[in-house]
N, CA, C and O atoms as a Maestro MAE file, in Angstrom:
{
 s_m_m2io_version
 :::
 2.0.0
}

f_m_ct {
 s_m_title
 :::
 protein
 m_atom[268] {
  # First column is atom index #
  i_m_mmod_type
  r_m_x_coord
  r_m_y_coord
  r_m_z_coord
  i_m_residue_number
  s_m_chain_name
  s_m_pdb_residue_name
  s_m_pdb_atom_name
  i_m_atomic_number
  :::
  1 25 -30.131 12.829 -21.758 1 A "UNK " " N  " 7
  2 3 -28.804 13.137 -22.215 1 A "UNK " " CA " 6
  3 2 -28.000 11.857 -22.425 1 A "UNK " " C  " 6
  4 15 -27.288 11.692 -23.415 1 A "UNK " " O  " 8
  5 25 -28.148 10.928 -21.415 2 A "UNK " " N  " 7
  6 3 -27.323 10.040 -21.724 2 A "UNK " " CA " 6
  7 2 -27.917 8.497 -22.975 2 A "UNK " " C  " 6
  8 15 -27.325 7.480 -23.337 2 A "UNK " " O  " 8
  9 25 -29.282 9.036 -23.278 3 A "UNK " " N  " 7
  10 3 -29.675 8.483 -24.094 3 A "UNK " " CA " 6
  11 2 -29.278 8.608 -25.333 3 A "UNK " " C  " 6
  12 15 -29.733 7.962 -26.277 3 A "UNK " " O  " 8
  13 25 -28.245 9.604 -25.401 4 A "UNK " " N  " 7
  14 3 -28.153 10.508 -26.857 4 A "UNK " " CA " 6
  15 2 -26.767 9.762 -26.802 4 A "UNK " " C  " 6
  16 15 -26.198 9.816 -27.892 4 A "UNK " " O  " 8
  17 25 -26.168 9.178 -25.973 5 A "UNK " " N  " 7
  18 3 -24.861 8.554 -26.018 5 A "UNK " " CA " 6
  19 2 -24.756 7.291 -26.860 5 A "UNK " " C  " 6
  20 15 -25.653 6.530 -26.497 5 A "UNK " " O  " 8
  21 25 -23.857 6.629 -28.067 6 A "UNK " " N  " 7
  22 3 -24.048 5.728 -28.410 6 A "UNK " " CA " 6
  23 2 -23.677 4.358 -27.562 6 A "UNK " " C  " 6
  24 15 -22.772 4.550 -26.750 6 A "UNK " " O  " 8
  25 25 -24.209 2.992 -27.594 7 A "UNK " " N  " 7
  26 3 -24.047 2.217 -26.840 7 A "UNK " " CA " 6
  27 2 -22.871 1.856 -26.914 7 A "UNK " " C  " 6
  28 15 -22.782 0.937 -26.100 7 A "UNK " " O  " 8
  29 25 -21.560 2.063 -27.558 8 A "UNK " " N  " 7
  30 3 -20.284 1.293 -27.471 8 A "UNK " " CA " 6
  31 2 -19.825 2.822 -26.947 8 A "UNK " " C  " 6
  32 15 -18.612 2.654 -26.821 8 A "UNK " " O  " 8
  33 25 -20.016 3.823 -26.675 9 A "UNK " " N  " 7
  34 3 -18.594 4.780 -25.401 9 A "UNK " " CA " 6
  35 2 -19.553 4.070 -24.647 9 A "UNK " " C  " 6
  36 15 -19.147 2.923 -24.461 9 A "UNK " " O  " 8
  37 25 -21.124 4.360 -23.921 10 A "UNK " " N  " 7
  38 3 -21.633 3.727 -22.723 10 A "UNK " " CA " 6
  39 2 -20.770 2.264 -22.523 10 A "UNK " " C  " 6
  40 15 -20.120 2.249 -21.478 10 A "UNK " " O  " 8
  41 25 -20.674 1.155 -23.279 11 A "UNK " " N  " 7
  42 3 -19.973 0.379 -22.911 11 A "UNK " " CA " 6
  43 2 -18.506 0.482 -22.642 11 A "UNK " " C  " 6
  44 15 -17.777 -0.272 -21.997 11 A "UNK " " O  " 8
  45 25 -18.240 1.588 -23.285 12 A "UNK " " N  " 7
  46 3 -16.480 1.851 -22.907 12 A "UNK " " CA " 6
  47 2 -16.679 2.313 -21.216 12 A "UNK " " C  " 6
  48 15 -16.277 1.782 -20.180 12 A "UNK " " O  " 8
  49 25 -17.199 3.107 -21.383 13 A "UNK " " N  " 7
  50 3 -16.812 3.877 -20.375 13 A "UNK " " CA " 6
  51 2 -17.805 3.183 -18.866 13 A "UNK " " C  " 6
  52 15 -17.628 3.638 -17.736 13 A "UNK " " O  " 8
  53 25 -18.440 2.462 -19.057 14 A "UNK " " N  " 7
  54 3 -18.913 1.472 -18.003 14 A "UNK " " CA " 6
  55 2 -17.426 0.578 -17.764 14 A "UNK " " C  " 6
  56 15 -17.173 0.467 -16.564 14 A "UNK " " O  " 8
  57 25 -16.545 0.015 -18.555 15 A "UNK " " N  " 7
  58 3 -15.538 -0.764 -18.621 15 A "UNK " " CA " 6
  59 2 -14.438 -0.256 -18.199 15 A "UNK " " C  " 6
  60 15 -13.502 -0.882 -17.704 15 A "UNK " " O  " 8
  61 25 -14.522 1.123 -18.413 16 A "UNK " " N  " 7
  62 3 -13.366 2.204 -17.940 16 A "UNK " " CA " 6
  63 2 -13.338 2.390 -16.063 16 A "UNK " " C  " 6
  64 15 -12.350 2.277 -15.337 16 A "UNK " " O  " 8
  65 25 -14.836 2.715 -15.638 17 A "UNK " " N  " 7
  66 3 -15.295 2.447 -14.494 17 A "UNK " " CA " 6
  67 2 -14.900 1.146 -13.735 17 A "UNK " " C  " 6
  68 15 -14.245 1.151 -12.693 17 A "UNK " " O  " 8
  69 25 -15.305 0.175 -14.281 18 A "UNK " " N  " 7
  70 3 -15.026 -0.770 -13.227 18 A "UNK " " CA " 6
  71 2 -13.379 -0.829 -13.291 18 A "UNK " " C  " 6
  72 15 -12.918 -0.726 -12.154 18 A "UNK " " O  " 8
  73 25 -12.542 -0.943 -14.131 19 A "UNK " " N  " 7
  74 3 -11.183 -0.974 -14.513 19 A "UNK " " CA " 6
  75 2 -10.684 -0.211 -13.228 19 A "UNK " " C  " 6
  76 15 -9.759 -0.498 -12.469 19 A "UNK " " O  " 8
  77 25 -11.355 0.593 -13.211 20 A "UNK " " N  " 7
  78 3 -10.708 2.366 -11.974 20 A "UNK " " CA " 6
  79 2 -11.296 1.636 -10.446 20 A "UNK " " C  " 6
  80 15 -11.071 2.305 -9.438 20 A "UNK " " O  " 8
  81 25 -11.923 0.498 -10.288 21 A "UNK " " N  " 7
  82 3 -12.958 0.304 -9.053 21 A "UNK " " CA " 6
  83 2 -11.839 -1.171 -9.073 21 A "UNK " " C  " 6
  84 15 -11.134 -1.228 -8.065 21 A "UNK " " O  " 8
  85 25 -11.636 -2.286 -10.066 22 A "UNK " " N  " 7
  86 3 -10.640 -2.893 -9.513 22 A "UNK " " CA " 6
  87 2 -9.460 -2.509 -9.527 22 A "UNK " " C  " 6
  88 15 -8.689 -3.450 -9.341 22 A "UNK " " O  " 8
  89 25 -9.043 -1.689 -9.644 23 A "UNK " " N  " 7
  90 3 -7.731 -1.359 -9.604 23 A "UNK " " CA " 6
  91 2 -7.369 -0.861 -8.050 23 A "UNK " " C  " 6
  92 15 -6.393 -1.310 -7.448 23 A "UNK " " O  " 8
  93 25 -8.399 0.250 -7.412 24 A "UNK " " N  " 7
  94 3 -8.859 0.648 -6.336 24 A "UNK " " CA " 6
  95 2 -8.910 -0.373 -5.282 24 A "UNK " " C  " 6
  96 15 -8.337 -0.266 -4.198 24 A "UNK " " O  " 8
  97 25 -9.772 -1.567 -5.733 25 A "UNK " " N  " 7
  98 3 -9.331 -2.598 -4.782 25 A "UNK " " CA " 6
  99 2 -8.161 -3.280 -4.444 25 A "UNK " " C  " 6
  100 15 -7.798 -3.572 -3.305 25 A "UNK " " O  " 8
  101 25 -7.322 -3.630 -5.989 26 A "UNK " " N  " 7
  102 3 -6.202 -4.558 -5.446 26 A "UNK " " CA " 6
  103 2 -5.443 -3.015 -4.735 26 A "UNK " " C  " 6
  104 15 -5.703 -3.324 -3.572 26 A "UNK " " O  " 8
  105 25 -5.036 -2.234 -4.653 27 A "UNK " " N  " 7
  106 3 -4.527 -1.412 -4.725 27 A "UNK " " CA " 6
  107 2 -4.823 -1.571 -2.903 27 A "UNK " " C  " 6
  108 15 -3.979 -2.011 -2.122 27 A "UNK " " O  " 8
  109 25 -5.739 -1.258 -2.646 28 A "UNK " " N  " 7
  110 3 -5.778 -1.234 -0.759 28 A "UNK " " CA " 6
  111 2 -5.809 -2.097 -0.468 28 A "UNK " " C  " 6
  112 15 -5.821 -2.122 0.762 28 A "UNK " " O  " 8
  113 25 -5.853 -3.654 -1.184 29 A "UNK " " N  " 7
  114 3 -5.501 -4.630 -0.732 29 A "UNK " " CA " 6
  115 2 -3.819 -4.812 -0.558 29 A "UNK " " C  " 6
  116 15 -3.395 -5.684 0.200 29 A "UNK " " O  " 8
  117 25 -3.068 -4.098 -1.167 30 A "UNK " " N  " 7
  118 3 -1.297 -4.224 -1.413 30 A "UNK " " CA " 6
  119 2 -1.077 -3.411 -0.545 30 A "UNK " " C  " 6
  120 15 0.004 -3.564 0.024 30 A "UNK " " O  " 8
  121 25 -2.205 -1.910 0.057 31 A "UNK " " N  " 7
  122 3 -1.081 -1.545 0.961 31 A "UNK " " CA " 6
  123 2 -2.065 -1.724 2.142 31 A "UNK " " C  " 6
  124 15 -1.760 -0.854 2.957 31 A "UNK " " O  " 8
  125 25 -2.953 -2.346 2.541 32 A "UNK " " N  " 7
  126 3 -2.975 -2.951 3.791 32 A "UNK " " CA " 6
  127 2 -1.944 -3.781 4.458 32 A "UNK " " C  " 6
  128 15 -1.395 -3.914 5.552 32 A "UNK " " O  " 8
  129 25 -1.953 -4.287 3.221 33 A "UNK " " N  " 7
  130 3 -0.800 -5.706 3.321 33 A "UNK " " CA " 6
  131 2 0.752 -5.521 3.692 33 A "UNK " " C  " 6
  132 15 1.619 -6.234 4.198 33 A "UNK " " O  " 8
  133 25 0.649 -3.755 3.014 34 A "UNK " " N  " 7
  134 3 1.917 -3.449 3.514 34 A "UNK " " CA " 6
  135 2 1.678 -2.801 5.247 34 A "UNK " " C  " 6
  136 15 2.511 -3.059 6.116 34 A "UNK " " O  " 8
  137 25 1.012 -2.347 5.401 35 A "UNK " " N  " 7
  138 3 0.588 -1.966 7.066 35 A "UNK " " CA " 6
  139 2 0.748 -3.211 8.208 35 A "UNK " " C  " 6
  140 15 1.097 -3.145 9.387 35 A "UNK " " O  " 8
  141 25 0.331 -4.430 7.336 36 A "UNK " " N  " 7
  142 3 0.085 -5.307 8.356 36 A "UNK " " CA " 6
  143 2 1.969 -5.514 8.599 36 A "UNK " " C  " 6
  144 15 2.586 -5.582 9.662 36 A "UNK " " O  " 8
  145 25 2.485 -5.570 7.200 37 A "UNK " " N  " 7
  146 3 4.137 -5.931 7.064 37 A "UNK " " CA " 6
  147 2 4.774 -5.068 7.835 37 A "UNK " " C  " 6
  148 15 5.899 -5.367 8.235 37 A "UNK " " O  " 8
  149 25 4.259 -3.991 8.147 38 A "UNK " " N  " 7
  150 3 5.121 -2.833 9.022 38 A "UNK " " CA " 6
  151 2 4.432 -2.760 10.511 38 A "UNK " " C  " 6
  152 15 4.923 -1.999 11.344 38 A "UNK " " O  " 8
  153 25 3.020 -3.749 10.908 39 A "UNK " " N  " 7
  154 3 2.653 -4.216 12.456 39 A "UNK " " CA " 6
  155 2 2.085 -2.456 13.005 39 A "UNK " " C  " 6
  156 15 2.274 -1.816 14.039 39 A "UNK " " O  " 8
  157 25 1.202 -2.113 11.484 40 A "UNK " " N  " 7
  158 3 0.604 -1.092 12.032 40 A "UNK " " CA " 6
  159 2 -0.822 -1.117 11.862 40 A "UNK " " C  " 6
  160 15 -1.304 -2.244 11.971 40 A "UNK " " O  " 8
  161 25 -1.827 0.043 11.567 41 A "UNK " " N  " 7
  162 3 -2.544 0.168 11.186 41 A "UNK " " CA " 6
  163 2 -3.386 1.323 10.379 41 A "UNK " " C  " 6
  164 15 -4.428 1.530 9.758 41 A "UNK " " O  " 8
  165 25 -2.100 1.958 10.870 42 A "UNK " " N  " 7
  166 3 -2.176 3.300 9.852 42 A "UNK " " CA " 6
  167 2 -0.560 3.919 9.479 42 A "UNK " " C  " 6
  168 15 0.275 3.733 10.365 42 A "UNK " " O  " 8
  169 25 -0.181 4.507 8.446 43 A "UNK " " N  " 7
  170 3 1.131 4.822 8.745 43 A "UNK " " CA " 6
  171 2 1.798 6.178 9.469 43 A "UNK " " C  " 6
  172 15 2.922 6.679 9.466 43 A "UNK " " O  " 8
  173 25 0.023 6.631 10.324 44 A "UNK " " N  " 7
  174 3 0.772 7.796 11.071 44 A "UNK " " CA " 6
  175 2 1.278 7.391 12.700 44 A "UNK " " C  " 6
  176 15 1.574 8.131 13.638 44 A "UNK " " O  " 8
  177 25 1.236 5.766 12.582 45 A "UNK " " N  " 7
  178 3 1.842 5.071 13.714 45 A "UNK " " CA " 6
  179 2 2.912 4.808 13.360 45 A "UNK " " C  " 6
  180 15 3.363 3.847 13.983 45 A "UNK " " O  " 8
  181 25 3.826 5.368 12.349 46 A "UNK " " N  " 7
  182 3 5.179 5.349 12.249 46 A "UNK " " CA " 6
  183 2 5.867 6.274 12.383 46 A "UNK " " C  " 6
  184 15 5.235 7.331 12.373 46 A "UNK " " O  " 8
  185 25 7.523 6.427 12.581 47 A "UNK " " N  " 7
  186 3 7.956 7.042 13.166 47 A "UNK " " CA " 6
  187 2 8.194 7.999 11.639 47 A "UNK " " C  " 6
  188 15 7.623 7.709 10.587 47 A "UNK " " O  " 8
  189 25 9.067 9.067 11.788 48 A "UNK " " N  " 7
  190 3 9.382 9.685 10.192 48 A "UNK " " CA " 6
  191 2 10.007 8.818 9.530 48 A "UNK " " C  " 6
  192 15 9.635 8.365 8.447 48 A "UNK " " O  " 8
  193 25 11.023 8.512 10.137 49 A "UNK " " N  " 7
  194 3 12.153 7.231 9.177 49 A "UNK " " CA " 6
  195 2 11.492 6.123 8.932 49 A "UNK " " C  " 6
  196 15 12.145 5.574 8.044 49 A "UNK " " O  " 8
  197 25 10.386 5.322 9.247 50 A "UNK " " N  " 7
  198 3 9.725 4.508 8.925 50 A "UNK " " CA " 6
  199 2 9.103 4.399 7.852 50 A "UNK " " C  " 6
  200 15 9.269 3.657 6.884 50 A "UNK " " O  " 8
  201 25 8.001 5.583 8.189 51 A "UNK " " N  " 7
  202 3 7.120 6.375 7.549 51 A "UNK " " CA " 6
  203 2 7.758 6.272 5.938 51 A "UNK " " C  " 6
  204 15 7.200 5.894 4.908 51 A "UNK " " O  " 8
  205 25 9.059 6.734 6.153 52 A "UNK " " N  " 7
  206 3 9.578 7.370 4.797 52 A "UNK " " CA " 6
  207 2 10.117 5.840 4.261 52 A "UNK " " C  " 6
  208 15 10.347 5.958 3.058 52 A "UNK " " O  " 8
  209 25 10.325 4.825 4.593 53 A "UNK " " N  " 7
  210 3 10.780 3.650 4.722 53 A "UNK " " CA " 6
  211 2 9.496 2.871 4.000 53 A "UNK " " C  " 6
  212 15 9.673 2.144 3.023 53 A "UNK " " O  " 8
  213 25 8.124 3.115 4.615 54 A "UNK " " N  " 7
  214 3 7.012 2.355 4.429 54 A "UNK " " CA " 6
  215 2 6.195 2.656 2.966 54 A "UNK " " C  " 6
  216 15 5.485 1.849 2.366 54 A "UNK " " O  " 8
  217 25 6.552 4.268 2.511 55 A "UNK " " N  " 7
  218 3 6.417 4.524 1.559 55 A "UNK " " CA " 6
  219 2 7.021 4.219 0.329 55 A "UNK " " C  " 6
  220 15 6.432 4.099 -0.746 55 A "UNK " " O  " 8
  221 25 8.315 4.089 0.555 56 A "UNK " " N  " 7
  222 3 8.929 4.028 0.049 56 A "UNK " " CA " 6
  223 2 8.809 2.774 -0.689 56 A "UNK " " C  " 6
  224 15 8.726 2.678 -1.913 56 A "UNK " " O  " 8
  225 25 8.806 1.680 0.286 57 A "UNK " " N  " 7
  226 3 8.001 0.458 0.068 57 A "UNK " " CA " 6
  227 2 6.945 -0.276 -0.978 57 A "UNK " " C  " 6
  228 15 6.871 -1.228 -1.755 57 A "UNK " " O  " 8
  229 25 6.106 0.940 -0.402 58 A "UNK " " N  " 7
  230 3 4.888 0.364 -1.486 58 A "UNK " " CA " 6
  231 2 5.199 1.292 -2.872 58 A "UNK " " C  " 6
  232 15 4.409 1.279 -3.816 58 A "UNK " " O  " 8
  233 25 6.026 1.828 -2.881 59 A "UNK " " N  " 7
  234 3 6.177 2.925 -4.644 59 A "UNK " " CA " 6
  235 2 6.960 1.492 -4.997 59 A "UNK " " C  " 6
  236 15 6.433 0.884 -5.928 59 A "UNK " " O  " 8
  237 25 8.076 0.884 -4.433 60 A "UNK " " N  " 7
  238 3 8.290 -0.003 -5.220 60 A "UNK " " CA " 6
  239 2 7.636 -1.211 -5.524 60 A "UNK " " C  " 6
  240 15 7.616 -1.830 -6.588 60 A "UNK " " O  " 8
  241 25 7.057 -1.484 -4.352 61 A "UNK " " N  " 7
  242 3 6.420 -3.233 -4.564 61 A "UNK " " CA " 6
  243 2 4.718 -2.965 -5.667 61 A "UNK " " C  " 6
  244 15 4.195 -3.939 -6.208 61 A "UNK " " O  " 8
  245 25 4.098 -1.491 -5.806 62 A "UNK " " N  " 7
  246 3 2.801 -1.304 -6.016 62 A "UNK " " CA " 6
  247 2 3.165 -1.625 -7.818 62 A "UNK " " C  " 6
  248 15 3.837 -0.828 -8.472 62 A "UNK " " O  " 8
  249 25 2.627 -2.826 -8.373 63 A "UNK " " N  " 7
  250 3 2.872 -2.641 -9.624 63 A "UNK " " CA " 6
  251 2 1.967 -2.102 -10.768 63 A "UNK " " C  " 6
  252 15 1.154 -2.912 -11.213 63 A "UNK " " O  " 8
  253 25 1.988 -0.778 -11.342 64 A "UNK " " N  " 7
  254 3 0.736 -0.170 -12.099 64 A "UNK " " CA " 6
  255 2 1.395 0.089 -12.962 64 A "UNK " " C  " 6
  256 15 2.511 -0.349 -13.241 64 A "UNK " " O  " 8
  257 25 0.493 1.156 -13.701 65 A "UNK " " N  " 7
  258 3 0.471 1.308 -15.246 65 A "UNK " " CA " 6
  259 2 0.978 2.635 -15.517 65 A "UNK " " C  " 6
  260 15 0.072 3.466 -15.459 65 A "UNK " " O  " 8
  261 25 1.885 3.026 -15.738 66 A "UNK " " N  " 7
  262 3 2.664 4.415 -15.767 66 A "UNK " " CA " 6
  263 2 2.560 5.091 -17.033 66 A "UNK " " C  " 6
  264 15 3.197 6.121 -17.255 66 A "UNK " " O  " 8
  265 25 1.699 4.503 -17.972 67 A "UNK " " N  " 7
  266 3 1.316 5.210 -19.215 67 A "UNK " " CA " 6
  267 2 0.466 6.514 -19.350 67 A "UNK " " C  " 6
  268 15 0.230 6.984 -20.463 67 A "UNK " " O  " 8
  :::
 }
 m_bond[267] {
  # First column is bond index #
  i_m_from
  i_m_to
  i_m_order
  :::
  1 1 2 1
  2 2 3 1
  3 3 4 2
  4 3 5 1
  5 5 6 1
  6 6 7 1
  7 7 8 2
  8 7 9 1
  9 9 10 1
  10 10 11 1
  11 11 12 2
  12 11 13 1
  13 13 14 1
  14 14 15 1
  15 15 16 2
  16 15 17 1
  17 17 18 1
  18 18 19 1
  19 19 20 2
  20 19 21 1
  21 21 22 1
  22 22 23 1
  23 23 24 2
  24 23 25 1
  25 25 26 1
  26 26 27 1
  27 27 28 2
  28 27 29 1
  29 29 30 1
  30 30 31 1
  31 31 32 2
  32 31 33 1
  33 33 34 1
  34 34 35 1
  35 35 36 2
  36 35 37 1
  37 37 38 1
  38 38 39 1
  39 39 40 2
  40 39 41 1
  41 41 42 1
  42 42 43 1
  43 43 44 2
  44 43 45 1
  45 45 46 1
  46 46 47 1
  47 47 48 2
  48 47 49 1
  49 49 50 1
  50 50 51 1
  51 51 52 2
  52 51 53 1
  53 53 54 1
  54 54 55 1
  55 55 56 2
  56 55 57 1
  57 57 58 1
  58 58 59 1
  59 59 60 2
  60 59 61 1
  61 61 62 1
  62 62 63 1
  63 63 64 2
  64 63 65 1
  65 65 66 1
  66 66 67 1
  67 67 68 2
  68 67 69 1
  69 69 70 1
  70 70 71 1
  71 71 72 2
  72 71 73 1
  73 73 74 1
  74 74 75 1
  75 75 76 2
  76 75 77 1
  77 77 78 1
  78 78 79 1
  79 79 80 2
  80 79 81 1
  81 81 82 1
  82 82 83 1
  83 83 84 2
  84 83 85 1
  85 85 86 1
  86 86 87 1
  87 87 88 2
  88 87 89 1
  89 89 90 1
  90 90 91 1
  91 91 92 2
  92 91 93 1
  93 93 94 1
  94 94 95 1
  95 95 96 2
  96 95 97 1
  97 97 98 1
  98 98 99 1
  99 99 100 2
  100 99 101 1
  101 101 102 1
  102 102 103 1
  103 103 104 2
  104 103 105 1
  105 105 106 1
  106 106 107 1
  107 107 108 2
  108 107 109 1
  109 109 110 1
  110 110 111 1
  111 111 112 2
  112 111 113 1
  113 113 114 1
  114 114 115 1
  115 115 116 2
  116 115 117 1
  117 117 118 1
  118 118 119 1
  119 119 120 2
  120 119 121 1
  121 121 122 1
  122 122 123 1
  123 123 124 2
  124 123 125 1
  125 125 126 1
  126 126 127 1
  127 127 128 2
  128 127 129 1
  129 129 130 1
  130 130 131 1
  131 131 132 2
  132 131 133 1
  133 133 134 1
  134 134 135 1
  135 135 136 2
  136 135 137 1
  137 137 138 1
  138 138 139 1
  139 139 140 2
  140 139 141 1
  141 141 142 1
  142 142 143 1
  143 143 144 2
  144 143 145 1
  145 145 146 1
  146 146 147 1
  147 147 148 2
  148 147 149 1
  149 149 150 1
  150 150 151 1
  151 151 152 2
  152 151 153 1
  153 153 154 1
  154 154 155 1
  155 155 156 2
  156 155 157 1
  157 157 158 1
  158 158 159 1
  159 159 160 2
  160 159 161 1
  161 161 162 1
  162 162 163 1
  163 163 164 2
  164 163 165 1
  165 165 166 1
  166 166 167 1
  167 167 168 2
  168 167 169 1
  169 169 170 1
  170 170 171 1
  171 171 172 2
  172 171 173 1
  173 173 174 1
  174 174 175 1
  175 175 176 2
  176 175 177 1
  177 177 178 1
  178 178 179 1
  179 179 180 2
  180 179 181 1
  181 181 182 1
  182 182 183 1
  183 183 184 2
  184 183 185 1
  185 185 186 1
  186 186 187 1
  187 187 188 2
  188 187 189 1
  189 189 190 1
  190 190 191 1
  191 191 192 2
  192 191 193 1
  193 193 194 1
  194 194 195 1
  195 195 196 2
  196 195 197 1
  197 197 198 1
  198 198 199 1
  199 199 200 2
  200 199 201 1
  201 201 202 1
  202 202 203 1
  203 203 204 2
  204 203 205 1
  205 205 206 1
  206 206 207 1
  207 207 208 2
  208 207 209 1
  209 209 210 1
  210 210 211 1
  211 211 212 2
  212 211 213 1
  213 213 214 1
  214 214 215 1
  215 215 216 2
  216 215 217 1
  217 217 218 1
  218 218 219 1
  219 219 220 2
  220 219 221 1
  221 221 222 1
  222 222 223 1
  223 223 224 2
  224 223 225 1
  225 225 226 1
  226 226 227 1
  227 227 228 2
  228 227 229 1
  229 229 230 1
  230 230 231 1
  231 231 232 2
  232 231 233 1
  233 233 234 1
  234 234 235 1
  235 235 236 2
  236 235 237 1
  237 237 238 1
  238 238 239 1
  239 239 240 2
  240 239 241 1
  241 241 242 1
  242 242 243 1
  243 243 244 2
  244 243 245 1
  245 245 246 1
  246 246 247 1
  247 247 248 2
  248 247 249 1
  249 249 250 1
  250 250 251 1
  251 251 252 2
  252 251 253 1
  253 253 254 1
  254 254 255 1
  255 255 256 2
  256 255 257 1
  257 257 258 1
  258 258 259 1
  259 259 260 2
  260 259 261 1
  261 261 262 1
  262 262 263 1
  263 263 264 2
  264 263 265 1
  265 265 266 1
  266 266 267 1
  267 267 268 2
  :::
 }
}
């Protein structure tokens, strides 16, 4: 089946893949980073107001693609 695919979507969509796999990375790399900034390690070690504080956080600092 996937032989029947022409080689430029296989190359799209191999490119589409990794795109979704680094993005995935920087992405838990920004909010580790925000965990470490808030001296946790998960954010169900925050309180609600934190919590809602810590989120809040990374919606603004996380910079992506809203298209």
């Amino acid at each position: 089946m996937i032989k029947d695919l022409s080689p430029n979507l296989i190359a799209a969509s191999a490119g589409l893949l990794q795109q979704a796999a680094d993005d995935k990375a920087a992405y838990q790399k920004f909010f580790n980073g925000m965990l470490k900034k808030y001296g946790v390690d998960s954010p169900n070690e925050l309180s609600r107001e934190k919590k809602k504080d810590f989120y809040s956080d990374v919606e603004k600092g996380w910079k992506h693609d809203e298209s």
